[in-house]
PDB file of C-alpha atoms in Angstrom:
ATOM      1  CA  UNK A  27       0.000   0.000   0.000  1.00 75.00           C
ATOM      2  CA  UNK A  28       1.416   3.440  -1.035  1.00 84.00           C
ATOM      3  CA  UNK A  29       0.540   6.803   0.729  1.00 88.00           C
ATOM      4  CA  UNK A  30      -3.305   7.889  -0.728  1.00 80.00           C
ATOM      5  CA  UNK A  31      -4.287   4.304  -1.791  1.00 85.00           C
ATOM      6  CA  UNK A  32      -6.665   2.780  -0.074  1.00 82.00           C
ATOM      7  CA  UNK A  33      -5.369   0.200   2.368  1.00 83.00           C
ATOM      8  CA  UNK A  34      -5.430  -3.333   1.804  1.00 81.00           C
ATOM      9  CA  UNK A  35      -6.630  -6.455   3.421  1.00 85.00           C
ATOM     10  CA  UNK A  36      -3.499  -6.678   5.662  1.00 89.00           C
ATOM     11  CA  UNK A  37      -3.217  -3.222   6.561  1.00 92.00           C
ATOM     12  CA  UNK A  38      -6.104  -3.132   8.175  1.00 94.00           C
ATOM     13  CA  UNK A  39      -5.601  -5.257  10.284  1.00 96.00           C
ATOM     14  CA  UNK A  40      -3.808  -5.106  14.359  1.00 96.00           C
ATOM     15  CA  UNK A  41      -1.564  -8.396  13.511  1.00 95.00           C
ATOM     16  CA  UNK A  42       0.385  -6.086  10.707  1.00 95.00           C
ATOM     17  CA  UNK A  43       1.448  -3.510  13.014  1.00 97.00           C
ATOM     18  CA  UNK A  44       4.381  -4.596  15.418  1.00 97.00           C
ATOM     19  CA  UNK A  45       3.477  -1.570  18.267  1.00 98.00           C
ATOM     20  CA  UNK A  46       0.537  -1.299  19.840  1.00 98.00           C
ATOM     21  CA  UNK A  47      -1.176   1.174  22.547  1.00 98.00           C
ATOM     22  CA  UNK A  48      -4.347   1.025  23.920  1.00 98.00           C
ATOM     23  CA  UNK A  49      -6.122   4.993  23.703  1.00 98.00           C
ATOM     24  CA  UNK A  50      -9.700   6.270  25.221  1.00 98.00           C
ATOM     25  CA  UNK A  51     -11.431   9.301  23.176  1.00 98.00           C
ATOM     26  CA  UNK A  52     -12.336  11.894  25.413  1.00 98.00           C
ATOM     27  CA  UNK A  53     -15.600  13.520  25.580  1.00 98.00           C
ATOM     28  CA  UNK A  54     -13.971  16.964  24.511  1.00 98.00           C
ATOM     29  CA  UNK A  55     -12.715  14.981  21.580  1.00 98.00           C
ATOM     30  CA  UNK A  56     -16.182  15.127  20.165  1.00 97.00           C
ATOM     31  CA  UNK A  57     -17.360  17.773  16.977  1.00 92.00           C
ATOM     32  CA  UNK A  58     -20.408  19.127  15.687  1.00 87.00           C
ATOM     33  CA  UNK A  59     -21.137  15.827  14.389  1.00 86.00           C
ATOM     34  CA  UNK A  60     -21.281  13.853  17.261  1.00 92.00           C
ATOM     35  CA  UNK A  61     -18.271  12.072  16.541  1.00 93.00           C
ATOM     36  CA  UNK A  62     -14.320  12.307  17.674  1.00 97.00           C
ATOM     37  CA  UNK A  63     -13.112  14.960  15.478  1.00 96.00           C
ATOM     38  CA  UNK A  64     -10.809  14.794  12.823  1.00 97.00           C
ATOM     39  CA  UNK A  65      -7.581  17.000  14.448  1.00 97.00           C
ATOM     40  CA  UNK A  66      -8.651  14.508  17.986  1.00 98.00           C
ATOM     41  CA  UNK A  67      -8.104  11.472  15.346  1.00 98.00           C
ATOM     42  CA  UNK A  68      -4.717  12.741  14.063  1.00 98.00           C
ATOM     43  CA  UNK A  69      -3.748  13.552  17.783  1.00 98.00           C
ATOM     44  CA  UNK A  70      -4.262   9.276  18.127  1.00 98.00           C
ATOM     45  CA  UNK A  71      -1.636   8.890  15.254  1.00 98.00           C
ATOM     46  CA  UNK A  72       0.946  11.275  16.470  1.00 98.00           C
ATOM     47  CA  UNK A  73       0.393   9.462  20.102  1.00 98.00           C
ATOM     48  CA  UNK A  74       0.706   5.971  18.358  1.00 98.00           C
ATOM     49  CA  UNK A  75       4.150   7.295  16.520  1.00 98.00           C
ATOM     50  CA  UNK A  76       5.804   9.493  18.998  1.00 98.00           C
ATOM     51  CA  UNK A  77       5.380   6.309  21.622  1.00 98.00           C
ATOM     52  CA  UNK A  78       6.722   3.778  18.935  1.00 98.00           C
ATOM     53  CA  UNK A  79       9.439   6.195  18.650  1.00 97.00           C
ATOM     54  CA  UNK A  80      10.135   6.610  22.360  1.00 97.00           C
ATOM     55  CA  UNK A  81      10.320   2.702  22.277  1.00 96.00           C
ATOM     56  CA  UNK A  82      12.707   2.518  19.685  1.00 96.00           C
ATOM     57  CA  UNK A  83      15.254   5.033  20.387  1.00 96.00           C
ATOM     58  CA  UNK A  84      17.172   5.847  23.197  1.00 94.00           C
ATOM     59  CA  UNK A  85      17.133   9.724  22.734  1.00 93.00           C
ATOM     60  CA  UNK A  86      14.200  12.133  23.573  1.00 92.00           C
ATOM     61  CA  UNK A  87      11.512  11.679  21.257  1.00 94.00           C
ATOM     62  CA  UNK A  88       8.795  14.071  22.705  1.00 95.00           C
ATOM     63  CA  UNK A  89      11.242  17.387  23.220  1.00 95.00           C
ATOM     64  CA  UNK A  90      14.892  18.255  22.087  1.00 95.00           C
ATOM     65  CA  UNK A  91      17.000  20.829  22.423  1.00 93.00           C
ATOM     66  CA  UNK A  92      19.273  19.899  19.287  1.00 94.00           C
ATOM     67  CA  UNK A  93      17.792  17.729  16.571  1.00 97.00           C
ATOM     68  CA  UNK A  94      14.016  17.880  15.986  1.00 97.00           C
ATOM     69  CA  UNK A  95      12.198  14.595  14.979  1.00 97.00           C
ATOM     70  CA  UNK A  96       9.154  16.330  12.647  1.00 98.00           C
ATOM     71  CA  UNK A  97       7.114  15.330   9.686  1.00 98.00           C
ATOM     72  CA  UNK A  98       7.783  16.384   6.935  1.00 97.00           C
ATOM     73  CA  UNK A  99       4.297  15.056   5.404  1.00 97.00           C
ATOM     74  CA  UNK A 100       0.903  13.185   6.857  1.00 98.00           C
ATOM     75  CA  UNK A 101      -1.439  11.625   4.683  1.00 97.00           C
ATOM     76  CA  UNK A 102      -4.342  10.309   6.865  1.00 98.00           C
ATOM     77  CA  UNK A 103      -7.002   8.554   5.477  1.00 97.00           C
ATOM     78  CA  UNK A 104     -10.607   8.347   7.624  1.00 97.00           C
ATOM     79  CA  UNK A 105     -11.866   5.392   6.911  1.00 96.00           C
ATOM     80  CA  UNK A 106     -15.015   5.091   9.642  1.00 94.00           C
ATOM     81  CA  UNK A 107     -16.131   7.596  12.235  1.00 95.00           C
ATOM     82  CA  UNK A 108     -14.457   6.968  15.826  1.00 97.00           C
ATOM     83  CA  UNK A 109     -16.829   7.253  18.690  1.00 98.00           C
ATOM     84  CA  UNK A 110     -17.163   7.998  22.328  1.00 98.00           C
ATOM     85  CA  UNK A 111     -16.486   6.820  24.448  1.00 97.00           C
ATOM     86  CA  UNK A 112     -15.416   3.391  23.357  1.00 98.00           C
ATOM     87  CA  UNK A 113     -11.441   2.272  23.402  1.00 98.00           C
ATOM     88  CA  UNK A 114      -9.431   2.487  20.411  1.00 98.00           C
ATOM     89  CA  UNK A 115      -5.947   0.780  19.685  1.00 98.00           C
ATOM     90  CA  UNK A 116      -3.147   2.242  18.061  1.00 98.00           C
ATOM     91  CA  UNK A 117      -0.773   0.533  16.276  1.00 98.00           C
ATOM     92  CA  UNK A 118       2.173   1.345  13.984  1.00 98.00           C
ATOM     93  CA  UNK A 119       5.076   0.676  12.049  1.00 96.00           C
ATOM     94  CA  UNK A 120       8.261   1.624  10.351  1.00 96.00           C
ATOM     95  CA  UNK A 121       7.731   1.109   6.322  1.00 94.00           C
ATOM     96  CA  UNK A 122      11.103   2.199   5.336  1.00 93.00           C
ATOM     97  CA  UNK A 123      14.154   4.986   5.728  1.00 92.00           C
ATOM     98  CA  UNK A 124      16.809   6.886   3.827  1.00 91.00           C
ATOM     99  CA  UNK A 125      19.233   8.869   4.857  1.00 91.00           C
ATOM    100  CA  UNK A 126      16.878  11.946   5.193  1.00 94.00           C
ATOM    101  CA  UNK A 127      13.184  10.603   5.770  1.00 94.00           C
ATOM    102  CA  UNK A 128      11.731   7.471   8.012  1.00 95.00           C
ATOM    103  CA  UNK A 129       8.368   6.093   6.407  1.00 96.00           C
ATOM    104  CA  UNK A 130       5.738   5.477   9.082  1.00 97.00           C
ATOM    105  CA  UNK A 131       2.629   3.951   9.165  1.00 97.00           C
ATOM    106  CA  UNK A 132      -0.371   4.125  12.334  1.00 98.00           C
ATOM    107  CA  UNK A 133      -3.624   2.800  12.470  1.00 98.00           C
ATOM    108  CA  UNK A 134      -6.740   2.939  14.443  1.00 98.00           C
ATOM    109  CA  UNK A 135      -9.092   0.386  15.529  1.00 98.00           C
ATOM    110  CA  UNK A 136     -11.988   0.550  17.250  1.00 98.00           C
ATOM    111  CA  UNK A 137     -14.371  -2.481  17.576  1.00 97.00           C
ATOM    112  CA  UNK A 138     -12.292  -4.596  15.788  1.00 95.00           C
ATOM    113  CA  UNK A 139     -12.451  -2.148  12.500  1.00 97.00           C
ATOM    114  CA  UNK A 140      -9.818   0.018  11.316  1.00 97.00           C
ATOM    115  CA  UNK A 141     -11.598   3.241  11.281  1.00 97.00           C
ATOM    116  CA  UNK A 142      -7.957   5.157   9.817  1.00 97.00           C
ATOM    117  CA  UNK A 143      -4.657   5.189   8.982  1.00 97.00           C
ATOM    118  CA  UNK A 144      -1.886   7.918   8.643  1.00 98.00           C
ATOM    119  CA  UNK A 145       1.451   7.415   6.610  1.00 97.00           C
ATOM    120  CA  UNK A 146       4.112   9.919   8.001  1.00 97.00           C
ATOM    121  CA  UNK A 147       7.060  10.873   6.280  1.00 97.00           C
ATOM    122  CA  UNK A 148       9.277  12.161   9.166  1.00 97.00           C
ATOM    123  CA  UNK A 149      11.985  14.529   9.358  1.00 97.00           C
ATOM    124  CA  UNK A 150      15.445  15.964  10.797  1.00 97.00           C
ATOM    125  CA  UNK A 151      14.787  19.389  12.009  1.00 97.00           C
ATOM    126  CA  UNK A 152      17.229  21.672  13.058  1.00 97.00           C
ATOM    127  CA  UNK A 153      17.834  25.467  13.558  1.00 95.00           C
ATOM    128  CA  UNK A 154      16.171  26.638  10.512  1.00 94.00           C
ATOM    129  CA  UNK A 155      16.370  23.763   8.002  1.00 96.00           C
ATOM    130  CA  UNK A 156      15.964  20.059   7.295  1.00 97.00           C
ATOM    131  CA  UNK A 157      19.128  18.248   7.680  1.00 98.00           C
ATOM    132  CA  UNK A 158      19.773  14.516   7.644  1.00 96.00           C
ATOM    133  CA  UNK A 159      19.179  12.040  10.164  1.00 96.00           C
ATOM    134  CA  UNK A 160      21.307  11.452  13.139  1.00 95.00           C
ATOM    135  CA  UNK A 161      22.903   8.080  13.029  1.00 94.00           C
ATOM    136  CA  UNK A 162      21.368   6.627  15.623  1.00 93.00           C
ATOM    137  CA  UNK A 163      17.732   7.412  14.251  1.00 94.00           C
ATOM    138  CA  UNK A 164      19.456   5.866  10.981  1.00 90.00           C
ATOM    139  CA  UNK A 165      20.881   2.742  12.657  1.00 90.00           C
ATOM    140  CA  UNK A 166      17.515   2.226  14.350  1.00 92.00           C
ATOM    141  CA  UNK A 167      14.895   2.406  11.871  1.00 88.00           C
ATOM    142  CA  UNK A 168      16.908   2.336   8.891  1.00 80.00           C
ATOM    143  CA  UNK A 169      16.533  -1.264   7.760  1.00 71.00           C
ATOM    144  CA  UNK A 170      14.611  -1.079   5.129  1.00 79.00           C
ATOM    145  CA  UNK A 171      14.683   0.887   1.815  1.00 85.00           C
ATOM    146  CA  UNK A 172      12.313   3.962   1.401  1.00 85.00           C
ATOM    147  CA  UNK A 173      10.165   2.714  -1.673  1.00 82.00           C
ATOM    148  CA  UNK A 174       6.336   4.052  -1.109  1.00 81.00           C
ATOM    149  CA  UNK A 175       5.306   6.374  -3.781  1.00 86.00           C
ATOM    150  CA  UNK A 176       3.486   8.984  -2.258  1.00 89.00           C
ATOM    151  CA  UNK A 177       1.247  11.398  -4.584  1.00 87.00           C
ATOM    152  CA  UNK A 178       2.621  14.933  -5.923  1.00 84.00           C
ATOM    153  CA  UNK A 179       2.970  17.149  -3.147  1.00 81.00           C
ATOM    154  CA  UNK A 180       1.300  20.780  -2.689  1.00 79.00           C
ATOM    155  CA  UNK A 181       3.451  23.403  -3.371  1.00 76.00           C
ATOM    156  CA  UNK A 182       4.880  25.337  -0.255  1.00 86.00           C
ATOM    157  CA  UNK A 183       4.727  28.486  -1.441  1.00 84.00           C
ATOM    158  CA  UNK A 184       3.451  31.709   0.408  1.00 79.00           C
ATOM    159  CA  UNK A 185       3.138  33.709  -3.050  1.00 83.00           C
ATOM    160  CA  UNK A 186       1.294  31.317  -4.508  1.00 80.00           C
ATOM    161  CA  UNK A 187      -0.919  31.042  -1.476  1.00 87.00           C
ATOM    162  CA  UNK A 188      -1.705  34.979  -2.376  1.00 86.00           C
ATOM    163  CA  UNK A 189      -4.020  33.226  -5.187  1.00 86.00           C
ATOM    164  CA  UNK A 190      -6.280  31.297  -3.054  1.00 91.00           C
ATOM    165  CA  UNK A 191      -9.742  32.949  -3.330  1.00 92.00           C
ATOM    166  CA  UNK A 192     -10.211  32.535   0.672  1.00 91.00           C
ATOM    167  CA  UNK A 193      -7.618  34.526   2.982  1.00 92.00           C
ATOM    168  CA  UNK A 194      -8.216  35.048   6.625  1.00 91.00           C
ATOM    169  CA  UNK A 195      -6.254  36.203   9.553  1.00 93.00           C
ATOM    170  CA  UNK A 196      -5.424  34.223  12.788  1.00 92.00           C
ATOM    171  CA  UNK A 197      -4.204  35.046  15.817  1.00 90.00           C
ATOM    172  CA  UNK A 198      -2.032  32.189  17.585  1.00 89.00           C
ATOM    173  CA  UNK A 199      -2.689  30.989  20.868  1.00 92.00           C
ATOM    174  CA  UNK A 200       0.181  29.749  23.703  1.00 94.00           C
ATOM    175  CA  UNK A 201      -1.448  26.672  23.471  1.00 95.00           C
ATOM    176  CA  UNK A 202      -0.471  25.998  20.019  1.00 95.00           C
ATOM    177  CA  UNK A 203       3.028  25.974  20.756  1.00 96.00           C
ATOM    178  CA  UNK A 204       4.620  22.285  21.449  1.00 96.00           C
ATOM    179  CA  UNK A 205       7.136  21.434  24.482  1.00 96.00           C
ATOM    180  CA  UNK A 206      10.077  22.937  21.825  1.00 96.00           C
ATOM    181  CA  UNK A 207       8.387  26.335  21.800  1.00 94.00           C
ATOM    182  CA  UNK A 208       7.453  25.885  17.796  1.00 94.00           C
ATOM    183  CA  UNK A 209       3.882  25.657  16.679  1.00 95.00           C
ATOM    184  CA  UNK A 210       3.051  22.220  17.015  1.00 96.00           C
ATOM    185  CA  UNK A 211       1.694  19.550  14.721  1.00 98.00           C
ATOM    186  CA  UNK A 212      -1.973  19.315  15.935  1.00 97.00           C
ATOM    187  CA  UNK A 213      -1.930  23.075  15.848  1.00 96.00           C
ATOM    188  CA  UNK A 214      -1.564  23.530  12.256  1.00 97.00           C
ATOM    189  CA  UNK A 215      -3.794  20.363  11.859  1.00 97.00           C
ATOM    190  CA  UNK A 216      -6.270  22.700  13.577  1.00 96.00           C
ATOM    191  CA  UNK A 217      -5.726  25.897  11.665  1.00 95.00           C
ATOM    192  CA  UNK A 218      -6.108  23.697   8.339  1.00 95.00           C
ATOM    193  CA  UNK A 219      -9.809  22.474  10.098  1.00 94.00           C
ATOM    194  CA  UNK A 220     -10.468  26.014  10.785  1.00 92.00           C
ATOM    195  CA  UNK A 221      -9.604  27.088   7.126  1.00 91.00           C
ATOM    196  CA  UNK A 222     -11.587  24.316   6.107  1.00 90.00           C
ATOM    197  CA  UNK A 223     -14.809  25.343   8.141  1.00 86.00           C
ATOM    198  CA  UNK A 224     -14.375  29.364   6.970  1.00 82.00           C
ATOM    199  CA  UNK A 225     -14.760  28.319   3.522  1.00 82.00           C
ATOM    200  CA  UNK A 226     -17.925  26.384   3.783  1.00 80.00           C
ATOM    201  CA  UNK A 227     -20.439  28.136   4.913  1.00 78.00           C
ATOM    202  CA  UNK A 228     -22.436  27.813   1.753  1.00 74.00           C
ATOM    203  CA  UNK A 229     -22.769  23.692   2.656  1.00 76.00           C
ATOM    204  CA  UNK A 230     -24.034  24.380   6.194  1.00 78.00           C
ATOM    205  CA  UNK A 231     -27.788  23.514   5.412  1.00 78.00           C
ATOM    206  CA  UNK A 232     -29.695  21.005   8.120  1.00 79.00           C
ATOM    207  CA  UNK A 233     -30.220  18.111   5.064  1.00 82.00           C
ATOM    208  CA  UNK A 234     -26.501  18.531   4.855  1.00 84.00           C
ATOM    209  CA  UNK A 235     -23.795  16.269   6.251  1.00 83.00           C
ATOM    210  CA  UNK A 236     -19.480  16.861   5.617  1.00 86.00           C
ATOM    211  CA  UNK A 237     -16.927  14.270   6.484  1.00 89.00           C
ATOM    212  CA  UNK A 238     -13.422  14.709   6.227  1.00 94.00           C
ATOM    213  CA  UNK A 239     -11.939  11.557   3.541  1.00 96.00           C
ATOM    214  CA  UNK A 240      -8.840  12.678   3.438  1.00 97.00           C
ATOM    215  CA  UNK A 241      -5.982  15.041   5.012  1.00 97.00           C
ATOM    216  CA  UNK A 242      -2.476  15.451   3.139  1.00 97.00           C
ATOM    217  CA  UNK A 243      -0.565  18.005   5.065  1.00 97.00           C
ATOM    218  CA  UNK A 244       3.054  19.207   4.056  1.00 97.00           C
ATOM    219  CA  UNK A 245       5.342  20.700   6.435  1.00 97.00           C
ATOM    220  CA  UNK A 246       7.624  23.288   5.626  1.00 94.00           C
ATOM    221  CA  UNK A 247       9.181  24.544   8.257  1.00 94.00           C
ATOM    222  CA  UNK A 248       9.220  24.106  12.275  1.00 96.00           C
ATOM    223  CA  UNK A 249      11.564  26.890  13.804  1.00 93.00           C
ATOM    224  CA  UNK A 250       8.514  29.966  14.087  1.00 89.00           C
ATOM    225  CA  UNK A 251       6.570  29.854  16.957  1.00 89.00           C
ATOM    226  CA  UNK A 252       3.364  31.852  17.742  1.00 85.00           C
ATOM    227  CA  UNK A 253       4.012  35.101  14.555  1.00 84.00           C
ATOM    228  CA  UNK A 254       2.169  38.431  14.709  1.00 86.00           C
ATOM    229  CA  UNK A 255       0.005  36.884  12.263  1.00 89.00           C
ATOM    230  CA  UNK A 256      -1.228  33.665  11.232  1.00 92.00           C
ATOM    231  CA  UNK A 257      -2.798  33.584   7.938  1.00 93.00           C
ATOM    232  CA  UNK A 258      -5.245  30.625   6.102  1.00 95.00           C
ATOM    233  CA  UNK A 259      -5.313  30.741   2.603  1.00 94.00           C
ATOM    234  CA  UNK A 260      -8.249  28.527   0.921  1.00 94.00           C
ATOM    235  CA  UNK A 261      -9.194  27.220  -2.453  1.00 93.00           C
ATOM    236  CA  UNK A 262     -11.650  24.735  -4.035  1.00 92.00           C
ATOM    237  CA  UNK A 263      -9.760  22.170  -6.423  1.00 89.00           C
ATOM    238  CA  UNK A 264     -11.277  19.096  -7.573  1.00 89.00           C
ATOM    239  CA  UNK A 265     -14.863  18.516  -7.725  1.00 91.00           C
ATOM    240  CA  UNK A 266     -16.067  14.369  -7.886  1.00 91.00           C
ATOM    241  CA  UNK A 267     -19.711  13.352  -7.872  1.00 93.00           C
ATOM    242  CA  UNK A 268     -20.221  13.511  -4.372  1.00 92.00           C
ATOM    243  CA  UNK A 269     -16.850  14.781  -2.996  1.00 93.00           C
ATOM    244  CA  UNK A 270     -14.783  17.569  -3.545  1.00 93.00           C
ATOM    245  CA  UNK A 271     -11.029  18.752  -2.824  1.00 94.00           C
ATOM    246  CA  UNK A 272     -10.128  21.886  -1.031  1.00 94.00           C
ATOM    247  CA  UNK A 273      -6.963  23.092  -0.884  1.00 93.00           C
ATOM    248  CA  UNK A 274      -4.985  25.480   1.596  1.00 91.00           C
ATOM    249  CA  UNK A 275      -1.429  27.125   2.706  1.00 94.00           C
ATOM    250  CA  UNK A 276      -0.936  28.360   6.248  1.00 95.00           C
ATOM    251  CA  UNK A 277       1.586  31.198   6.567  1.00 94.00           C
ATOM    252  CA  UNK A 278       2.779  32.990   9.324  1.00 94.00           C
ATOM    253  CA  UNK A 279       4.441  35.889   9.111  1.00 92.00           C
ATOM    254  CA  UNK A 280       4.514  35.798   5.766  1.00 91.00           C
ATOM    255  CA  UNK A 281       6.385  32.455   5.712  1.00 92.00           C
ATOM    256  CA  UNK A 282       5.093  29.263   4.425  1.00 94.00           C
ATOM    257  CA  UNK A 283       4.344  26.552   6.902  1.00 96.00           C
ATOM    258  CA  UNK A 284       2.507  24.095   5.633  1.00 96.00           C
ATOM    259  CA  UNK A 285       0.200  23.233   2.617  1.00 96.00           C
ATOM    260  CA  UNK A 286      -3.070  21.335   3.421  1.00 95.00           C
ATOM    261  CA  UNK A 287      -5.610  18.838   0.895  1.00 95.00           C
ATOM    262  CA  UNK A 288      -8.316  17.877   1.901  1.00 95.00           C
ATOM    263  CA  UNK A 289     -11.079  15.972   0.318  1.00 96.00           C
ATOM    264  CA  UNK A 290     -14.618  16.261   1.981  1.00 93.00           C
ATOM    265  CA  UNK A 291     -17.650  13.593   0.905  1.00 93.00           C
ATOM    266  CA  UNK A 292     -21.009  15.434   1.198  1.00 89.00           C
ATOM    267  CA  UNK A 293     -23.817  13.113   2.604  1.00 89.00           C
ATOM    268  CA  UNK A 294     -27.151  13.235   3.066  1.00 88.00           C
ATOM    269  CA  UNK A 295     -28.323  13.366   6.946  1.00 86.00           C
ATOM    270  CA  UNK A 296     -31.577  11.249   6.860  1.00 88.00           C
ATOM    271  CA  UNK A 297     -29.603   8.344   4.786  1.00 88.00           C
ATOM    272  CA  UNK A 298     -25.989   8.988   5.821  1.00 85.00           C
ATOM    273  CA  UNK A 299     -25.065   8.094   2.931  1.00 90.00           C
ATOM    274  CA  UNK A 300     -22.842  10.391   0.366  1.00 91.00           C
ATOM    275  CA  UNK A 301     -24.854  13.050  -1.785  1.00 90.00           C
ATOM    276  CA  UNK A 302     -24.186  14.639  -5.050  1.00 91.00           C
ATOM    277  CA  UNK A 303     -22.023  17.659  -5.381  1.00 90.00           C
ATOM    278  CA  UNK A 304     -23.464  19.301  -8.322  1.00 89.00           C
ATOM    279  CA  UNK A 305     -27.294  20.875  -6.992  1.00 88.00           C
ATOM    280  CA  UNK A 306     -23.861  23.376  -4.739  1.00 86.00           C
ATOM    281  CA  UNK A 307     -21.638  24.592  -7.325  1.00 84.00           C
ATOM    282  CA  UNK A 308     -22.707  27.366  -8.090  1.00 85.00           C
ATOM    283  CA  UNK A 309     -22.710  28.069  -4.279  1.00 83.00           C
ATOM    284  CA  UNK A 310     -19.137  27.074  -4.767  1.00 86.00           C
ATOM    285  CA  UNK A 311     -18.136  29.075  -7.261  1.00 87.00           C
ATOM    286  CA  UNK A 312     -16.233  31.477  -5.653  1.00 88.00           C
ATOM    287  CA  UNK A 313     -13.805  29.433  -4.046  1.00 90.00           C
ATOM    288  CA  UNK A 314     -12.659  27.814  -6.930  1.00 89.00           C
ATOM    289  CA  UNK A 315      -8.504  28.369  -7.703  1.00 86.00           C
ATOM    290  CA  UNK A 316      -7.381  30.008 -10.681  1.00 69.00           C
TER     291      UNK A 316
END
């Protein structure tokens, strides 16, 4: 299984995944929707990995003061809604490593199904700039080659993210920052939700349902911490039959940070079940890039 494919027989299941680590959802975990939110999901697979990691290696994992371990991509895949307040395992797995990137893989289960799983390409971080692995990351999860093919990645651009129809300001919080005093990982997971959310208020009708299919996030860069100014920039891509692709950029001050894609599946509430696209574009219209 590469990185956007859907996951096969064996990857969803616990038995392929050598780590595992028993999580509860949280009641403030839940959304609009009645279900664990997305970013809450995503917090599950950065648990799952930073714990696999803290089991593997012998130096910190959660905080540095040197040598950041960071993502340099997720691409996580929901494949079922997660629910409170039942138990979930975690599980994961090194894929693969090269000199510069480990290949990582996490899954969730939850009654026996795997309701998602999140590929992570992960990162040496340090001072202002991505530098190789330290050997002992190397020597420790570098036994196999790096061989997924993972789909093109968004640009991480802060000009081009001038052309996104949608731009809105943010102010970051203290609580966004990480034990390293950057902006963490769930934080920009949470300011590409909150771009997300801005740009469709033209969806929010009661016969209306949105579900987050898929999150790709690219990282640029991990030495700014809170900014003057966060800024979302948002714009409708691809449009399916009953799903659709936004994209988005997250600067702060004036410096790209990361690059989000998301697709959402529109459903209909009384059947649950997904819903054409077309009766909104029009609505849509505006957002669209370029």
């Amino acid at each position: 299984m590469n990185p956007g494919s859907k996951p096969d027989g064996i990857w969803r299941t616990p038995d392929a995944y050598p780590f595992h680590l028993p999580l509860v959802p949280h009641y403030s975990h839940l959304d609009t929707e009645r279900h664990v939110n997305n970013v809450a999901v995503q917090s599950f697979h950065l648990e799952a990995r930073t714990r696999l990691l803290m089991d593997t290696l012998d130096r910190p994992v959660w905080y540095s003061d040197d040598v950041l371990l960071r993502p340099r991509r997720t691409l996580t895949q929901f494949l079922g809604e997660t629910h409170y307040p039942h138990p979930v395992t975690a599980t994961a797995a090194v894929l693969g490593a090269d000199a510069d990137r480990v290949h990582l893989r996490t899954a969730l289960f939850q009654h026996g199904d795997c309701v998602g799983v999140q590929d992570c390409l992960l990162g040496a971080w340090q001072g202002d700039r991505w530098v190789a692995l330290p050997d002992d990351v190397s020597r420790a999860l570098g036994e196999r080659p790096l061989e997924a093919v993972w789909p093109a990645e968004t640009a991480l651009d802060a000009g081009a993210f001038t052309g996104y129809p949608l731009q809105v300001p943010l102010s970051a919080r203290y609580v966004d920052l990480d034990p390293d005093r950057g902006l963490s990982e769930l934080a920009l997971a949470r300011y590409a939700e909150q771009a997300r959310a801005g740009s469709l208020t033209e969806l929010r009708q009661p016969e209306l349902g949105l579900l987050v299919a898929r999150i790709d996030l690219s990282f640029g860069r991990w030495d700014l911490g809170m900014g003057d100014e966060v800024r979302l920039a948002t714009g409708l891509g691809r449009v399916g039959n009953t799903s659709f692709v936004l994209s988005g950029g997250i600067a702060v001050d004036g410096e790209a940070v990361a690059a989000a894609e998301s697709v959402m599946v529109l459903l209909d509430r009384r059947s649950h079940r997904p819903t054409p696209v077309a009766p909104y574009a029009d609505a849509m219209a505006t957002l669209r890039i370029g």
